[in-house]
mmCIF file of C-alpha atoms in Angstrom:
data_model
loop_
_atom_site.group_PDB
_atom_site.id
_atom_site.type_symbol
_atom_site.label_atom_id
_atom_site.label_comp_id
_atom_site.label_asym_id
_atom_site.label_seq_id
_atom_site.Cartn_x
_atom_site.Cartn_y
_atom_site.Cartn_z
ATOM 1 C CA UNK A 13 -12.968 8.675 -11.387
ATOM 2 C CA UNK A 14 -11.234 6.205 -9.087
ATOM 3 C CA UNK A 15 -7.570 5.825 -9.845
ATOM 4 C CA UNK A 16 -6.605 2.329 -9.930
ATOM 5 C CA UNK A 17 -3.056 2.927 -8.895
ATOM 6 C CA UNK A 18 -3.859 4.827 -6.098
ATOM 7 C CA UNK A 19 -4.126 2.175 -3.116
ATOM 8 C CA UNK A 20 -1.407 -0.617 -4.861
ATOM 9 C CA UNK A 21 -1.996 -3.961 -3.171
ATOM 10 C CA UNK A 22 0.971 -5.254 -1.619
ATOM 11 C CA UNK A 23 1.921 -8.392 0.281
ATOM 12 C CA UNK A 24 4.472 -8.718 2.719
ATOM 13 C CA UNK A 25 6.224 -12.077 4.409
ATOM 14 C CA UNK A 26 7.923 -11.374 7.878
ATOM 15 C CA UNK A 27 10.377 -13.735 9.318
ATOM 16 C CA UNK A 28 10.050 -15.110 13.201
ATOM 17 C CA UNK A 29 11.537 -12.367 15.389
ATOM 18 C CA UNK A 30 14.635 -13.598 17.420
ATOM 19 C CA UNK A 31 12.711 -13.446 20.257
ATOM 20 C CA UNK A 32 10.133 -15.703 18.723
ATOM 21 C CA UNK A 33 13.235 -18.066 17.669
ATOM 22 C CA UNK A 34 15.249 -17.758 21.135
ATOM 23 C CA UNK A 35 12.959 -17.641 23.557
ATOM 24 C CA UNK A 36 9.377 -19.094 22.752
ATOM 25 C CA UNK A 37 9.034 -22.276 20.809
ATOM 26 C CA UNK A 38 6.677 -20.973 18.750
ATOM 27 C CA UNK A 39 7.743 -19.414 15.664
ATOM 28 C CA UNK A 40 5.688 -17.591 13.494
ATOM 29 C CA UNK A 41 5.506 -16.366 10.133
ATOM 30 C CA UNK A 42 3.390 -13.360 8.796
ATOM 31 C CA UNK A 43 1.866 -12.869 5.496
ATOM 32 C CA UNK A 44 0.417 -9.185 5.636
ATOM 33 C CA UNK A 45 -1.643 -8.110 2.843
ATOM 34 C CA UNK A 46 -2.276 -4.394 2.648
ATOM 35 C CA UNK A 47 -4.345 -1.613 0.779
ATOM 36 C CA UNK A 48 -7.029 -4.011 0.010
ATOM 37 C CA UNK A 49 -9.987 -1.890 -1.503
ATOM 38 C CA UNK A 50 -12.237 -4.023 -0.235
ATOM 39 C CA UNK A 51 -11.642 -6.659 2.910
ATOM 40 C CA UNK A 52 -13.578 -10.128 1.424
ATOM 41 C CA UNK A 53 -12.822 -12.274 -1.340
ATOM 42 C CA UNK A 54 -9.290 -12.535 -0.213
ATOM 43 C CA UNK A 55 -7.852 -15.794 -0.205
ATOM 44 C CA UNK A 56 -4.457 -16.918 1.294
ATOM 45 C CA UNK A 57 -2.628 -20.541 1.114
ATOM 46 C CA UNK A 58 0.450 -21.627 2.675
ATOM 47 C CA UNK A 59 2.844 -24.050 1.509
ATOM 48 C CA UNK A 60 6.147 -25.824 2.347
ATOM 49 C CA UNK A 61 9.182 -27.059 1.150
ATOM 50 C CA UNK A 62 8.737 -30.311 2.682
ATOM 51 C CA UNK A 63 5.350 -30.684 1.667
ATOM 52 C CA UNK A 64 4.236 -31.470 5.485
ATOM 53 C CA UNK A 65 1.089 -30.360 7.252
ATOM 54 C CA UNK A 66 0.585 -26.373 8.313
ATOM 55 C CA UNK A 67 -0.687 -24.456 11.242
ATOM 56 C CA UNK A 68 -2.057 -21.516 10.240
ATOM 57 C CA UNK A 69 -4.565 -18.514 11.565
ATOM 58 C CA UNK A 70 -6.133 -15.944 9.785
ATOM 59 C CA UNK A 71 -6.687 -12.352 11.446
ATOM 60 C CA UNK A 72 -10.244 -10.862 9.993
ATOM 61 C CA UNK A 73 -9.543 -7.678 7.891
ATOM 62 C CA UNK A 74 -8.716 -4.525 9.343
ATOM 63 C CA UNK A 75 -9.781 -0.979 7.863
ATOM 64 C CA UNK A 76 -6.883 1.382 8.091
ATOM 65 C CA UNK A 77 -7.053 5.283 8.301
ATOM 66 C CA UNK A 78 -6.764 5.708 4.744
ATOM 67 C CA UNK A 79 -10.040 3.548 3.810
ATOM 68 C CA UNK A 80 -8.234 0.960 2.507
ATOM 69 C CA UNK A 81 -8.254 -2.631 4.558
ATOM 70 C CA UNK A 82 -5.315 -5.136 5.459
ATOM 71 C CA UNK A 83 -5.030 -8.237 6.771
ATOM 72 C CA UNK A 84 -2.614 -11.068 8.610
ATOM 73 C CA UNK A 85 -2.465 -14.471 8.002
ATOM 74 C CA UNK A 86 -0.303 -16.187 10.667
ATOM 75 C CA UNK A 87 1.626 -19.713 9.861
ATOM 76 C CA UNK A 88 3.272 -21.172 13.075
ATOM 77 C CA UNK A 89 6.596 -23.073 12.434
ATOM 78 C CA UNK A 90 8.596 -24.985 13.900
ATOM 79 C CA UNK A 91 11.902 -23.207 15.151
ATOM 80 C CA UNK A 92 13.950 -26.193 14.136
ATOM 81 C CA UNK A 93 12.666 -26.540 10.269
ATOM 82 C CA UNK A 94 13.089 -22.387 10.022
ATOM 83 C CA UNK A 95 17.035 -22.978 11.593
ATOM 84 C CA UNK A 96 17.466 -25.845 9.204
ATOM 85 C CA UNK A 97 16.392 -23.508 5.821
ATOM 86 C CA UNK A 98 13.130 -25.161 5.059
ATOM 87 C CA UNK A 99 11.062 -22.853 2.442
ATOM 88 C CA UNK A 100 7.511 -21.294 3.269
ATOM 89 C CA UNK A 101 4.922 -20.081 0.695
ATOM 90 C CA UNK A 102 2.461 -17.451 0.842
ATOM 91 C CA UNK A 103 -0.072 -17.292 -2.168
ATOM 92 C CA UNK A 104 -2.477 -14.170 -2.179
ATOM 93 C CA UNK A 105 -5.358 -14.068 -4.331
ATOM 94 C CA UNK A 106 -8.107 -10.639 -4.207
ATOM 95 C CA UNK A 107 -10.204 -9.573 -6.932
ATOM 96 C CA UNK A 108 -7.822 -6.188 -6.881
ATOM 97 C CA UNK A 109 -4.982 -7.807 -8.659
ATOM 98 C CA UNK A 110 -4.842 -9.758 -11.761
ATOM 99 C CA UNK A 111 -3.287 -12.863 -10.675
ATOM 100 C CA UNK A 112 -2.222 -14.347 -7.529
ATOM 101 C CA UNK A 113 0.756 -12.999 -5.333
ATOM 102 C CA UNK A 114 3.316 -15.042 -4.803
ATOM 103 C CA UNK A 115 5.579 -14.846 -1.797
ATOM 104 C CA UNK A 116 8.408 -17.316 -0.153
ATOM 105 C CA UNK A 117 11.046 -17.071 3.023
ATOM 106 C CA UNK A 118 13.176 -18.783 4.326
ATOM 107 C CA UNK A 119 16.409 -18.164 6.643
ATOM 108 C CA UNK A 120 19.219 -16.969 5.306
ATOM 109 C CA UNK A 121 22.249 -18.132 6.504
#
């Protein structure tokens, strides 16, 4: 029978890169969501500290070598907010898992 623990979903929040934060303007943020058994249904929200509006871009689902799928969402910040500490949110929710994954970031100083 299938094993249920066998392809754990996991969610991951990566910080801008330094390049992203000296050289471009354009900061992002990643929320990658891996070992999905199955790529639809998945739904991720963003949220802020400050409560102001979001940029974001979702990356369609990609199937990885071991059959399971993953996929990016992308929030753009603004390099200024991320120096300054503000808080960002990622909320996963995929009929794998029980109840929504919850994920924040911010810089640490």
């Amino acid at each position: 029978g299938r094993n249920c623990n066998q392809h754990p979903l996991e969610v991951f929040l990566l910080p801008p890169s330094l390049e992203d934060l000296y050289i471009g303007q354009n900061a992002t943020i990643s929320c990658l969501v891996s070992s999905m058994e199955t790529p639809g249904s998945l739904e991720v929200s963003w949220n802020r500290g400050s409560g102001g509006p979001l940029a974001m871009v979702s990356r369609e689902p990609v199937l990885q070598e071991n059959g399971t799928y993953s996929a990016t969402s992308i929030l753009r910040v603004c390099v200024e907010e991320w120096q300054a500490g503000e808080e960002f949110t990622c909320t996963v929710k995929h009929p794998d898992i029980p109840s929504a994954i919850v994920k924040s970031i911010h810089k640490i100083h």
